Amino acid sequence: MQQQADVVVVGGGYAGVAAANRLSGTDGVSVTLVNPRPVFVERIRLHQLAAGTDDAIVEFGRVLAPSVHLVVDAVERIDAAARQVELSSGRRLGYDHLVYAAGSVHARSDAPGAAEHARPIAQLADADRLREELAALGSTAPIAVVGGGPLGIEVAAELAEQGRAVTLYCGGPLAPSLHPRGRRSVARRLAALGVAVEDGPGSRVTAVERDAVALADGSTRRSALTVWAAGFVAADLARRSGLTTDRAGRLIADETLTSVDDDRIVAAGDSAAPSGRALRMSCQAAGPLGGAAADTVLRRIGGQDPAPFVMGFVGLCISLGRRHGIFQFEHRDDTATRAHIGGRAGAAVKELVCRGTVQQLALEARHPGVTRLPAGFGDRERRRMLAVDGRAGGVAGAAPRREGV
């Protein structure tokens, strides 16, 4: 192994922290994590932050290895030729290897008025602003939530449980990623909470006004506050830096997570498209992607060939307020099975997963590599997954994906 290797990790979300912690356990490797905020954001709790039921943040001291150098700043550009990153502060950081874990942002809508009047909930600042605006509204003011996927469902349920008048505009089927049995369970719980669910083609929001939304069926519905929860795209840093991305902005990498442009850059998390494919944007994928990206870097530093990335999904969690939820069991290729856990047990599983995700990061911070799978694990599954024609998360250029645990 060379005398000293400097690794910069861009992004302090689930994937970036997982990668930094894994890297921190190797002598001769200096790790710098660049993140625009001084705290770790539990993104899967942002709907709770907006509703005031959780603060959705964890101190980095709890989840980040002590030897990792944290730089609180934003990366404006990656200069791959010079092996440097340019920061908003004007600083430049050099690197020998870079882990690209810049994450994702809300998918902007081309619906007239959406940018001005709809409120996203993809980042910490979004959720903070939404919480403030909700606090200023009367409890009976009508709220529109746009998006029938996991995030939209969670936001609608969380607010309705507090007695607010919520309408969920799905723009298509409700919870399309769930098995029909799970979908019916979610629909029943939303109805019990008082959420009005508008689904089908006519429920697509075509325009947003200050106090209303217009739908594809030609109707207009009153809305004192509109929450936009209709998909995610990758952060545009890779594209701005001249690296090869798919149409959703994810860095295209090979099966070892190495950028197709530069073998000193590896991708992880929501901003990665390994082998031209995109996994579901989720903390479930982010952790393994972060750990595998770090392993690729470490093997290259050690003069070894990196191993292909292996990923198999287990399930999809959706909270339905604080007292109910659903855990949808899935095949490894991220398609739903017939089985699910619902009700209070589903809520307990969801909370266990949310807490466990942070605990796993904390464990890796103290014992780097402890969550690494044994060598050779998943060889058969990898061959099967690579033979699938895109069901495991889409192909390069796919539409913005839902986010879920």
mmCIF file of C-alpha atoms in Angstrom:
data_model
loop_
_atom_site.group_PDB
_atom_site.id
_atom_site.type_symbol
_atom_site.label_atom_id
_atom_site.label_comp_id
_atom_site.label_asym_id
_atom_site.label_seq_id
_atom_site.Cartn_x
_atom_site.Cartn_y
_atom_site.Cartn_z
ATOM 1 C CA MET A 1 0.000 0.000 0.000
ATOM 2 C CA GLN A 2 1.346 3.455 -0.864
ATOM 3 C CA GLN A 3 2.750 5.742 1.837
ATOM 4 C CA GLN A 4 -0.274 8.010 2.099
ATOM 5 C CA ALA A 5 -3.535 8.013 0.170
ATOM 6 C CA ASP A 6 -5.902 10.973 0.463
ATOM 7 C CA VAL A 7 -9.555 10.094 -0.108
ATOM 8 C CA VAL A 8 -12.278 12.733 -0.351
ATOM 9 C CA VAL A 9 -15.894 11.673 0.164
ATOM 10 C CA VAL A 10 -18.434 14.069 -1.344
ATOM 11 C CA GLY A 11 -21.673 14.003 0.629
ATOM 12 C CA GLY A 12 -22.451 13.120 4.233
ATOM 13 C CA GLY A 13 -25.647 11.148 3.792
ATOM 14 C CA TYR A 14 -26.139 7.428 4.376
ATOM 15 C CA ALA A 15 -23.806 6.351 1.566
ATOM 16 C CA GLY A 16 -21.109 8.955 2.203
ATOM 17 C CA VAL A 17 -20.894 8.254 5.932
ATOM 18 C CA ALA A 18 -20.842 4.492 5.308
ATOM 19 C CA ALA A 19 -17.973 4.929 2.846
ATOM 20 C CA ALA A 20 -15.986 7.276 5.084
ATOM 21 C CA ASN A 21 -16.298 4.949 8.065
ATOM 22 C CA ARG A 22 -15.187 1.910 6.064
ATOM 23 C CA LEU A 23 -12.179 3.811 4.711
ATOM 24 C CA SER A 24 -11.179 5.061 8.155
ATOM 25 C CA GLY A 25 -10.039 1.644 9.320
ATOM 26 C CA THR A 26 -7.007 1.392 7.031
ATOM 27 C CA ASP A 27 -3.552 2.642 7.958
ATOM 28 C CA GLY A 28 -2.077 5.072 5.464
ATOM 29 C CA VAL A 29 -5.460 6.311 4.261
ATOM 30 C CA SER A 30 -6.548 9.862 5.148
ATOM 31 C CA VAL A 31 -10.295 10.445 4.794
ATOM 32 C CA THR A 32 -12.015 13.815 4.347
ATOM 33 C CA LEU A 33 -15.806 14.064 4.252
ATOM 34 C CA VAL A 34 -17.260 17.193 2.644
ATOM 35 C CA ASN A 35 -20.850 18.001 3.564
ATOM 36 C CA PRO A 36 -22.786 21.298 3.486
ATOM 37 C CA ARG A 37 -24.287 20.747 6.957
ATOM 38 C CA PRO A 38 -22.555 20.123 10.310
ATOM 39 C CA VAL A 39 -25.053 17.396 11.234
ATOM 40 C CA PHE A 40 -26.157 14.084 9.764
ATOM 41 C CA VAL A 41 -29.685 14.280 8.370
ATOM 42 C CA GLU A 42 -32.005 11.303 8.802
ATOM 43 C CA ARG A 43 -33.645 11.888 5.488
ATOM 44 C CA ILE A 44 -36.152 9.118 6.021
ATOM 45 C CA ARG A 45 -37.560 11.186 8.899
ATOM 46 C CA LEU A 46 -37.996 14.504 7.072
ATOM 47 C CA HIS A 47 -41.770 14.024 6.957
ATOM 48 C CA GLN A 48 -41.639 13.784 10.744
ATOM 49 C CA LEU A 49 -39.604 16.980 10.951
ATOM 50 C CA ALA A 50 -42.207 18.796 8.863
ATOM 51 C CA ALA A 51 -44.968 17.504 11.146
ATOM 52 C CA GLY A 52 -43.005 18.255 14.320
ATOM 53 C CA THR A 53 -42.700 14.644 15.522
ATOM 54 C CA ASP A 54 -38.900 14.337 15.152
ATOM 55 C CA ASP A 55 -35.938 16.641 14.487
ATOM 56 C CA ALA A 56 -34.473 14.265 11.840
ATOM 57 C CA ILE A 57 -30.847 15.047 12.720
ATOM 58 C CA VAL A 58 -28.017 13.160 14.421
ATOM 59 C CA GLU A 59 -24.683 14.627 15.488
ATOM 60 C CA PHE A 60 -21.838 13.454 13.257
ATOM 61 C CA GLY A 61 -19.936 12.545 16.405
ATOM 62 C CA ARG A 62 -22.347 9.652 16.861
ATOM 63 C CA VAL A 63 -22.168 8.160 13.352
ATOM 64 C CA LEU A 64 -18.811 9.259 11.923
ATOM 65 C CA ALA A 65 -15.447 7.684 12.758
ATOM 66 C CA PRO A 66 -13.260 10.048 14.822
ATOM 67 C CA SER A 67 -10.388 9.878 12.339
ATOM 68 C CA VAL A 68 -12.533 11.221 9.466
ATOM 69 C CA HIS A 69 -11.915 14.927 8.851
ATOM 70 C CA LEU A 70 -15.250 16.713 8.382
ATOM 71 C CA VAL A 71 -15.278 19.795 6.140
ATOM 72 C CA VAL A 72 -18.550 21.723 6.348
ATOM 73 C CA ASP A 73 -18.808 23.188 2.867
ATOM 74 C CA ALA A 74 -20.432 22.483 -0.499
ATOM 75 C CA VAL A 75 -18.616 21.064 -3.508
ATOM 76 C CA GLU A 76 -19.173 23.255 -6.551
ATOM 77 C CA ARG A 77 -17.129 21.271 -9.053
ATOM 78 C CA ILE A 78 -14.947 18.189 -9.354
ATOM 79 C CA ASP A 79 -11.773 18.830 -11.352
ATOM 80 C CA ALA A 80 -10.973 15.257 -12.299
ATOM 81 C CA ALA A 81 -7.909 16.173 -14.357
ATOM 82 C CA ALA A 82 -6.285 17.977 -11.414
ATOM 83 C CA ARG A 83 -7.762 15.555 -8.840
ATOM 84 C CA GLN A 84 -9.259 18.384 -6.858
ATOM 85 C CA VAL A 85 -12.680 19.500 -5.662
ATOM 86 C CA GLU A 86 -13.651 23.164 -5.681
ATOM 87 C CA LEU A 87 -15.666 24.291 -2.642
ATOM 88 C CA SER A 88 -18.177 27.112 -2.218
ATOM 89 C CA SER A 89 -15.764 28.793 0.185
ATOM 90 C CA GLY A 90 -13.166 29.045 -2.574
ATOM 91 C CA ARG A 91 -10.969 26.296 -1.150
ATOM 92 C CA ARG A 92 -9.667 23.449 -3.267
ATOM 93 C CA LEU A 93 -9.079 19.987 -1.824
ATOM 94 C CA GLY A 94 -6.792 17.535 -3.544
ATOM 95 C CA TYR A 95 -7.421 13.805 -3.579
ATOM 96 C CA ASP A 96 -5.905 10.538 -4.715
ATOM 97 C CA HIS A 97 -9.336 8.887 -4.807
ATOM 98 C CA LEU A 98 -12.839 10.335 -4.583
ATOM 99 C CA VAL A 99 -16.112 8.761 -3.442
ATOM 100 C CA TYR A 100 -19.014 10.501 -5.143
ATOM 101 C CA ALA A 101 -22.043 10.326 -2.822
ATOM 102 C CA ALA A 102 -23.679 13.661 -3.585
ATOM 103 C CA GLY A 103 -27.195 12.288 -3.121
ATOM 104 C CA SER A 104 -30.450 13.415 -4.673
ATOM 105 C CA VAL A 105 -32.833 16.362 -4.766
ATOM 106 C CA HIS A 106 -36.521 16.698 -5.538
ATOM 107 C CA ALA A 107 -37.523 16.293 -9.160
ATOM 108 C CA ARG A 108 -38.611 19.670 -10.448
ATOM 109 C CA SER A 109 -42.003 19.760 -12.071
ATOM 110 C CA ASP A 110 -42.785 21.543 -15.310
ATOM 111 C CA ALA A 111 -46.337 22.184 -14.054
ATOM 112 C CA PRO A 112 -46.970 25.947 -14.134
ATOM 113 C CA GLY A 113 -46.668 27.486 -10.682
ATOM 114 C CA ALA A 114 -45.100 24.436 -9.024
ATOM 115 C CA ALA A 115 -41.719 26.084 -8.530
ATOM 116 C CA GLU A 116 -43.301 29.179 -6.958
ATOM 117 C CA HIS A 117 -46.138 27.718 -4.902
ATOM 118 C CA ALA A 118 -45.412 24.044 -4.142
ATOM 119 C CA ARG A 119 -43.160 23.091 -1.236
ATOM 120 C CA PRO A 120 -40.643 20.249 -1.707
ATOM 121 C CA ILE A 121 -39.587 17.989 1.141
ATOM 122 C CA ALA A 122 -36.320 16.498 -0.109
ATOM 123 C CA GLN A 123 -33.790 18.379 2.046
ATOM 124 C CA LEU A 124 -33.469 19.520 5.652
ATOM 125 C CA ALA A 125 -34.141 23.165 4.736
ATOM 126 C CA ASP A 126 -37.267 22.101 2.814
ATOM 127 C CA ALA A 127 -38.698 20.277 5.815
ATOM 128 C CA ASP A 128 -37.842 23.148 8.166
ATOM 129 C CA ARG A 129 -39.640 25.627 5.933
ATOM 130 C CA LEU A 130 -42.618 23.332 5.581
ATOM 131 C CA ARG A 131 -42.880 22.942 9.365
ATOM 132 C CA GLU A 132 -42.934 26.730 9.769
ATOM 133 C CA GLU A 133 -45.627 27.161 7.141
ATOM 134 C CA LEU A 134 -47.736 24.405 8.635
ATOM 135 C CA ALA A 135 -47.493 26.039 12.062
ATOM 136 C CA ALA A 136 -48.873 29.250 10.573
ATOM 137 C CA LEU A 137 -51.902 27.477 9.080
ATOM 138 C CA GLY A 138 -55.121 26.782 10.863
ATOM 139 C CA SER A 139 -55.748 23.120 11.621
ATOM 140 C CA THR A 140 -58.673 22.969 9.166
ATOM 141 C CA ALA A 141 -56.833 24.548 6.218
ATOM 142 C CA PRO A 142 -56.824 22.170 3.211
ATOM 143 C CA ILE A 143 -53.424 20.684 2.378
ATOM 144 C CA ALA A 144 -52.552 19.073 -0.963
ATOM 145 C CA VAL A 145 -49.819 16.429 -1.075
ATOM 146 C CA VAL A 146 -48.638 15.620 -4.604
ATOM 147 C CA GLY A 147 -47.198 12.151 -5.188
ATOM 148 C CA GLY A 148 -48.631 8.697 -4.504
ATOM 149 C CA GLY A 149 -45.323 6.983 -3.693
ATOM 150 C CA PRO A 150 -43.815 6.287 -0.260
ATOM 151 C CA LEU A 151 -42.858 9.883 0.532
ATOM 152 C CA GLY A 152 -46.229 11.336 -0.437
ATOM 153 C CA ILE A 153 -48.036 8.662 1.557
ATOM 154 C CA GLU A 154 -45.872 9.271 4.627
ATOM 155 C CA VAL A 155 -46.359 13.038 4.504
ATOM 156 C CA ALA A 156 -50.119 12.738 4.033
ATOM 157 C CA ALA A 157 -50.516 10.218 6.853
ATOM 158 C CA GLU A 158 -48.284 12.120 9.277
ATOM 159 C CA LEU A 159 -50.233 15.347 8.800
ATOM 160 C CA ALA A 160 -53.652 13.704 8.813
ATOM 161 C CA GLU A 161 -52.874 11.945 12.082
ATOM 162 C CA GLN A 162 -52.528 15.414 13.597
ATOM 163 C CA GLY A 163 -56.042 16.257 12.511
ATOM 164 C CA ARG A 164 -55.220 18.217 9.364
ATOM 165 C CA ALA A 165 -57.374 18.122 6.228
ATOM 166 C CA VAL A 166 -55.185 16.366 3.644
ATOM 167 C CA THR A 167 -55.802 15.326 0.054
ATOM 168 C CA LEU A 168 -53.249 13.044 -1.627
ATOM 169 C CA TYR A 169 -53.016 13.515 -5.397
ATOM 170 C CA CYS A 170 -51.345 10.386 -6.781
ATOM 171 C CA GLY A 171 -51.136 11.267 -10.477
ATOM 172 C CA GLY A 172 -51.706 7.569 -11.177
ATOM 173 C CA PRO A 173 -52.192 4.544 -8.926
ATOM 174 C CA LEU A 174 -51.657 4.808 -5.187
ATOM 175 C CA ALA A 175 -48.422 3.124 -4.006
ATOM 176 C CA PRO A 176 -47.574 1.485 -7.357
ATOM 177 C CA SER A 177 -44.498 -0.248 -5.918
ATOM 178 C CA LEU A 178 -46.573 -2.283 -3.447
ATOM 179 C CA HIS A 179 -48.332 -5.574 -4.044
ATOM 180 C CA PRO A 180 -52.089 -5.061 -4.507
ATOM 181 C CA ARG A 181 -52.670 -6.552 -1.036
ATOM 182 C CA GLY A 182 -50.284 -4.050 0.526
ATOM 183 C CA ARG A 183 -51.814 -1.240 -1.518
ATOM 184 C CA ARG A 184 -55.272 -2.037 -0.171
ATOM 185 C CA SER A 185 -53.909 -2.029 3.375
ATOM 186 C CA VAL A 186 -52.388 1.428 2.847
ATOM 187 C CA ALA A 187 -55.606 2.735 1.295
ATOM 188 C CA ARG A 188 -57.637 1.541 4.282
ATOM 189 C CA ARG A 189 -55.313 3.227 6.766
ATOM 190 C CA LEU A 190 -55.299 6.505 4.833
ATOM 191 C CA ALA A 191 -59.093 6.443 4.764
ATOM 192 C CA ALA A 192 -59.182 5.817 8.519
ATOM 193 C CA LEU A 193 -56.951 8.859 9.024
ATOM 194 C CA GLY A 194 -59.264 10.980 6.909
ATOM 195 C CA VAL A 195 -56.927 11.395 3.932
ATOM 196 C CA ALA A 196 -58.830 11.984 0.697
ATOM 197 C CA VAL A 197 -57.005 9.965 -1.970
ATOM 198 C CA GLU A 198 -57.296 11.081 -5.590
ATOM 199 C CA ASP A 199 -55.774 8.476 -7.911
ATOM 200 C CA GLY A 200 -55.866 7.565 -11.561
ATOM 201 C CA PRO A 201 -54.779 9.628 -14.606
ATOM 202 C CA GLY A 202 -57.143 12.481 -13.812
ATOM 203 C CA SER A 203 -55.449 13.077 -10.456
ATOM 204 C CA ARG A 204 -52.230 14.375 -12.014
ATOM 205 C CA VAL A 205 -51.534 17.939 -10.860
ATOM 206 C CA THR A 206 -51.089 20.098 -13.964
ATOM 207 C CA ALA A 207 -50.692 23.508 -12.297
ATOM 208 C CA VAL A 208 -50.205 24.937 -8.825
ATOM 209 C CA GLU A 209 -51.633 28.244 -7.701
ATOM 210 C CA ARG A 210 -51.116 30.058 -4.419
ATOM 211 C CA ASP A 211 -54.348 28.628 -3.018
ATOM 212 C CA ALA A 212 -55.318 25.815 -5.393
ATOM 213 C CA VAL A 213 -54.166 22.954 -7.614
ATOM 214 C CA ALA A 214 -55.411 22.183 -11.110
ATOM 215 C CA LEU A 215 -55.843 18.551 -12.154
ATOM 216 C CA ALA A 216 -55.613 16.675 -15.448
ATOM 217 C CA ASP A 217 -59.368 15.981 -15.325
ATOM 218 C CA GLY A 218 -59.966 19.723 -15.667
ATOM 219 C CA SER A 219 -61.023 20.379 -12.078
ATOM 220 C CA THR A 220 -59.473 22.830 -9.626
ATOM 221 C CA ARG A 221 -59.195 22.062 -5.913
ATOM 222 C CA ARG A 222 -58.560 24.475 -3.090
ATOM 223 C CA SER A 223 -55.240 24.116 -1.262
ATOM 224 C CA ALA A 224 -53.856 26.427 1.420
ATOM 225 C CA LEU A 225 -50.502 24.620 1.171
ATOM 226 C CA THR A 226 -49.220 22.250 -1.512
ATOM 227 C CA VAL A 227 -46.453 19.752 -0.703
ATOM 228 C CA TRP A 228 -44.533 18.356 -3.685
ATOM 229 C CA ALA A 229 -43.454 14.751 -3.016
ATOM 230 C CA ALA A 230 -43.416 13.374 -6.549
ATOM 231 C CA GLY A 231 -39.974 11.929 -7.132
ATOM 232 C CA PHE A 232 -36.234 12.530 -6.936
ATOM 233 C CA VAL A 233 -33.316 13.082 -9.270
ATOM 234 C CA ALA A 234 -29.609 12.974 -8.543
ATOM 235 C CA ALA A 235 -27.705 16.103 -7.545
ATOM 236 C CA ASP A 236 -26.244 17.736 -10.651
ATOM 237 C CA LEU A 237 -22.631 17.992 -9.430
ATOM 238 C CA ALA A 238 -21.354 15.175 -11.655
ATOM 239 C CA ARG A 239 -23.007 16.670 -14.711
ATOM 240 C CA ARG A 240 -21.649 20.143 -13.907
ATOM 241 C CA SER A 241 -18.205 18.605 -13.561
ATOM 242 C CA GLY A 242 -18.285 17.058 -17.037
ATOM 243 C CA LEU A 243 -18.605 13.456 -15.863
ATOM 244 C CA THR A 244 -20.813 10.951 -17.667
ATOM 245 C CA THR A 245 -24.295 10.718 -16.155
ATOM 246 C CA ASP A 246 -27.650 9.252 -17.044
ATOM 247 C CA ARG A 247 -30.649 11.464 -17.748
ATOM 248 C CA ALA A 248 -31.524 11.624 -14.053
ATOM 249 C CA GLY A 249 -28.025 12.936 -13.247
ATOM 250 C CA ARG A 250 -26.594 9.756 -11.692
ATOM 251 C CA LEU A 251 -22.902 9.082 -12.251
ATOM 252 C CA ILE A 252 -22.558 6.138 -14.597
ATOM 253 C CA ALA A 253 -20.186 3.527 -13.209
ATOM 254 C CA ASP A 254 -19.146 -0.050 -13.948
ATOM 255 C CA GLU A 255 -20.085 -3.014 -11.763
ATOM 256 C CA THR A 256 -17.322 -2.122 -9.274
ATOM 257 C CA LEU A 257 -18.911 1.358 -8.865
ATOM 258 C CA THR A 258 -15.993 2.973 -10.710
ATOM 259 C CA SER A 259 -16.802 5.969 -12.900
ATOM 260 C CA VAL A 260 -16.613 5.165 -16.607
ATOM 261 C CA ASP A 261 -14.562 8.361 -16.995
ATOM 262 C CA ASP A 262 -11.946 8.022 -14.248
ATOM 263 C CA ASP A 263 -10.847 5.043 -12.162
ATOM 264 C CA ARG A 264 -9.993 7.402 -9.283
ATOM 265 C CA ILE A 265 -13.700 8.238 -8.845
ATOM 266 C CA VAL A 266 -16.247 5.776 -7.461
ATOM 267 C CA ALA A 267 -19.978 6.319 -7.023
ATOM 268 C CA ALA A 268 -22.331 5.500 -4.158
ATOM 269 C CA GLY A 269 -25.877 6.154 -2.998
ATOM 270 C CA ASP A 270 -28.655 7.926 -4.873
ATOM 271 C CA SER A 271 -26.171 9.526 -7.261
ATOM 272 C CA ALA A 272 -24.791 6.205 -8.564
ATOM 273 C CA ALA A 273 -25.848 4.170 -11.591
ATOM 274 C CA PRO A 274 -23.703 1.004 -11.389
ATOM 275 C CA SER A 275 -23.384 -0.795 -14.727
ATOM 276 C CA GLY A 276 -25.734 1.778 -16.208
ATOM 277 C CA ARG A 277 -28.504 0.684 -13.829
ATOM 278 C CA ALA A 278 -30.151 2.671 -11.058
ATOM 279 C CA LEU A 279 -31.150 1.126 -7.768
ATOM 280 C CA ARG A 280 -34.073 2.505 -5.801
ATOM 281 C CA MET A 281 -33.083 5.720 -4.044
ATOM 282 C CA SER A 282 -33.127 4.514 -0.449
ATOM 283 C CA CYS A 283 -31.043 4.123 2.677
ATOM 284 C CA GLN A 284 -31.402 0.368 2.105
ATOM 285 C CA ALA A 285 -29.259 0.697 -1.024
ATOM 286 C CA ALA A 286 -27.110 3.594 0.198
ATOM 287 C CA GLY A 287 -25.363 1.727 3.000
ATOM 288 C CA PRO A 288 -24.218 -1.231 0.883
ATOM 289 C CA LEU A 289 -23.273 1.104 -1.973
ATOM 290 C CA GLY A 290 -21.173 3.253 0.379
ATOM 291 C CA GLY A 291 -19.393 0.269 1.870
ATOM 292 C CA ALA A 292 -18.755 -1.280 -1.540
ATOM 293 C CA ALA A 293 -17.433 2.018 -2.942
ATOM 294 C CA ALA A 294 -14.965 2.210 -0.055
ATOM 295 C CA ASP A 295 -13.885 -1.389 -0.682
ATOM 296 C CA THR A 296 -13.264 -0.561 -4.343
ATOM 297 C CA VAL A 297 -11.040 2.355 -3.325
ATOM 298 C CA LEU A 298 -9.149 0.267 -0.768
ATOM 299 C CA ARG A 299 -8.497 -2.541 -3.228
ATOM 300 C CA ARG A 300 -7.201 -0.079 -5.814
ATOM 301 C CA ILE A 301 -4.912 1.518 -3.225
ATOM 302 C CA GLY A 302 -3.655 -1.948 -2.372
ATOM 303 C CA GLY A 303 -3.005 -2.818 -6.015
ATOM 304 C CA GLN A 304 -5.852 -5.335 -6.259
ATOM 305 C CA ASP A 305 -8.754 -5.621 -8.679
ATOM 306 C CA PRO A 306 -12.046 -4.379 -7.167
ATOM 307 C CA ALA A 307 -14.914 -6.826 -6.698
ATOM 308 C CA PRO A 308 -18.270 -6.375 -8.438
ATOM 309 C CA PHE A 309 -21.035 -4.827 -6.363
ATOM 310 C CA VAL A 310 -23.814 -7.114 -5.104
ATOM 311 C CA MET A 311 -27.209 -5.779 -4.004
ATOM 312 C CA GLY A 312 -30.411 -7.564 -3.112
ATOM 313 C CA PHE A 313 -33.441 -5.778 -1.679
ATOM 314 C CA VAL A 314 -35.416 -7.112 1.272
ATOM 315 C CA GLY A 315 -38.429 -4.872 1.581
ATOM 316 C CA LEU A 316 -39.962 -1.421 1.534
ATOM 317 C CA CYS A 317 -41.098 0.401 4.696
ATOM 318 C CA ILE A 318 -43.753 3.110 4.757
ATOM 319 C CA SER A 319 -44.939 4.831 7.908
ATOM 320 C CA LEU A 320 -48.632 5.678 8.165
ATOM 321 C CA GLY A 321 -48.453 8.103 11.024
ATOM 322 C CA ARG A 322 -46.863 7.228 14.357
ATOM 323 C CA ARG A 323 -49.083 4.234 15.140
ATOM 324 C CA HIS A 324 -49.373 2.332 11.868
ATOM 325 C CA GLY A 325 -47.131 1.378 8.978
ATOM 326 C CA ILE A 326 -46.371 -1.272 6.403
ATOM 327 C CA PHE A 327 -43.357 -3.396 5.618
ATOM 328 C CA GLN A 328 -43.696 -4.781 2.089
ATOM 329 C CA PHE A 329 -41.526 -7.869 1.594
ATOM 330 C CA GLU A 330 -39.694 -7.851 -1.736
ATOM 331 C CA HIS A 331 -37.776 -10.113 -4.051
ATOM 332 C CA ARG A 332 -34.078 -9.335 -4.387
ATOM 333 C CA ASP A 333 -34.785 -7.480 -7.647
ATOM 334 C CA ASP A 334 -36.937 -4.911 -5.761
ATOM 335 C CA THR A 335 -40.303 -6.278 -6.863
ATOM 336 C CA ALA A 336 -43.041 -6.862 -4.301
ATOM 337 C CA THR A 337 -44.057 -10.252 -2.956
ATOM 338 C CA ARG A 338 -47.546 -11.045 -1.659
ATOM 339 C CA ALA A 339 -46.410 -10.731 1.959
ATOM 340 C CA HIS A 340 -46.449 -7.629 4.112
ATOM 341 C CA ILE A 341 -46.592 -6.617 7.759
ATOM 342 C CA GLY A 342 -49.145 -3.921 8.492
ATOM 343 C CA GLY A 343 -50.786 -2.015 11.327
ATOM 344 C CA ARG A 344 -48.970 -1.405 14.592
ATOM 345 C CA ALA A 345 -46.510 -4.207 13.833
ATOM 346 C CA GLY A 346 -45.671 -2.476 10.546
ATOM 347 C CA ALA A 347 -45.025 0.774 12.409
ATOM 348 C CA ALA A 348 -42.744 -1.062 14.844
ATOM 349 C CA VAL A 349 -40.752 -2.605 12.005
ATOM 350 C CA LYS A 350 -40.399 0.771 10.274
ATOM 351 C CA GLU A 351 -39.128 2.410 13.463
ATOM 352 C CA LEU A 352 -36.746 -0.486 14.074
ATOM 353 C CA VAL A 353 -35.335 -0.067 10.560
ATOM 354 C CA CYS A 354 -34.938 3.712 10.958
ATOM 355 C CA ARG A 355 -33.129 3.339 14.267
ATOM 356 C CA GLY A 356 -31.119 0.379 13.016
ATOM 357 C CA THR A 357 -29.819 2.347 10.048
ATOM 358 C CA VAL A 358 -28.240 4.939 12.351
ATOM 359 C CA GLN A 359 -26.989 2.237 14.718
ATOM 360 C CA GLN A 360 -25.299 0.439 11.837
ATOM 361 C CA LEU A 361 -23.463 3.615 10.829
ATOM 362 C CA ALA A 362 -22.400 4.112 14.446
ATOM 363 C CA LEU A 363 -21.170 0.518 14.645
ATOM 364 C CA GLU A 364 -19.115 0.886 11.466
ATOM 365 C CA ALA A 365 -17.671 4.143 12.823
ATOM 366 C CA ARG A 366 -16.307 2.277 15.851
ATOM 367 C CA HIS A 367 -15.364 -0.927 14.025
ATOM 368 C CA PRO A 368 -14.695 -0.214 10.311
ATOM 369 C CA GLY A 369 -15.475 -3.196 8.127
ATOM 370 C CA VAL A 370 -17.650 -5.013 10.660
ATOM 371 C CA THR A 371 -20.676 -4.908 8.351
ATOM 372 C CA ARG A 372 -18.742 -6.116 5.288
ATOM 373 C CA LEU A 373 -20.149 -9.292 3.746
ATOM 374 C CA PRO A 374 -17.804 -12.287 3.549
ATOM 375 C CA ALA A 375 -15.797 -12.819 0.373
ATOM 376 C CA GLY A 376 -17.726 -14.707 -2.297
ATOM 377 C CA PHE A 377 -21.119 -13.842 -0.827
ATOM 378 C CA GLY A 378 -23.792 -13.440 -3.450
ATOM 379 C CA ASP A 379 -21.875 -14.678 -6.518
ATOM 380 C CA ARG A 380 -24.875 -16.669 -7.725
ATOM 381 C CA GLU A 381 -27.259 -13.830 -6.949
ATOM 382 C CA ARG A 382 -25.039 -11.336 -8.779
ATOM 383 C CA ARG A 383 -25.074 -13.432 -11.937
ATOM 384 C CA ARG A 384 -28.851 -13.710 -11.722
ATOM 385 C CA MET A 385 -29.282 -9.983 -11.037
ATOM 386 C CA LEU A 386 -27.070 -8.998 -13.962
ATOM 387 C CA ALA A 387 -29.225 -11.154 -16.223
ATOM 388 C CA VAL A 388 -32.369 -9.270 -15.256
ATOM 389 C CA ASP A 389 -33.404 -6.802 -17.955
ATOM 390 C CA GLY A 390 -33.637 -3.757 -15.743
ATOM 391 C CA ARG A 391 -36.212 -4.697 -13.130
ATOM 392 C CA ALA A 392 -33.658 -4.230 -10.345
ATOM 393 C CA GLY A 393 -34.067 -0.505 -10.408
ATOM 394 C CA GLY A 394 -34.340 0.668 -13.980
ATOM 395 C CA VAL A 395 -31.859 1.370 -16.726
ATOM 396 C CA ALA A 396 -29.728 4.363 -17.518
ATOM 397 C CA GLY A 397 -31.902 7.338 -18.255
ATOM 398 C CA ALA A 398 -34.913 6.059 -16.357
ATOM 399 C CA ALA A 399 -37.422 8.498 -14.935
ATOM 400 C CA PRO A 400 -36.926 9.896 -11.419
ATOM 401 C CA ARG A 401 -37.340 7.136 -8.850
ATOM 402 C CA ARG A 402 -39.269 7.026 -5.621
ATOM 403 C CA GLU A 403 -37.403 7.116 -2.358
ATOM 404 C CA GLY A 404 -38.063 4.730 0.476
ATOM 405 C CA VAL A 405 -36.337 2.849 3.247
#
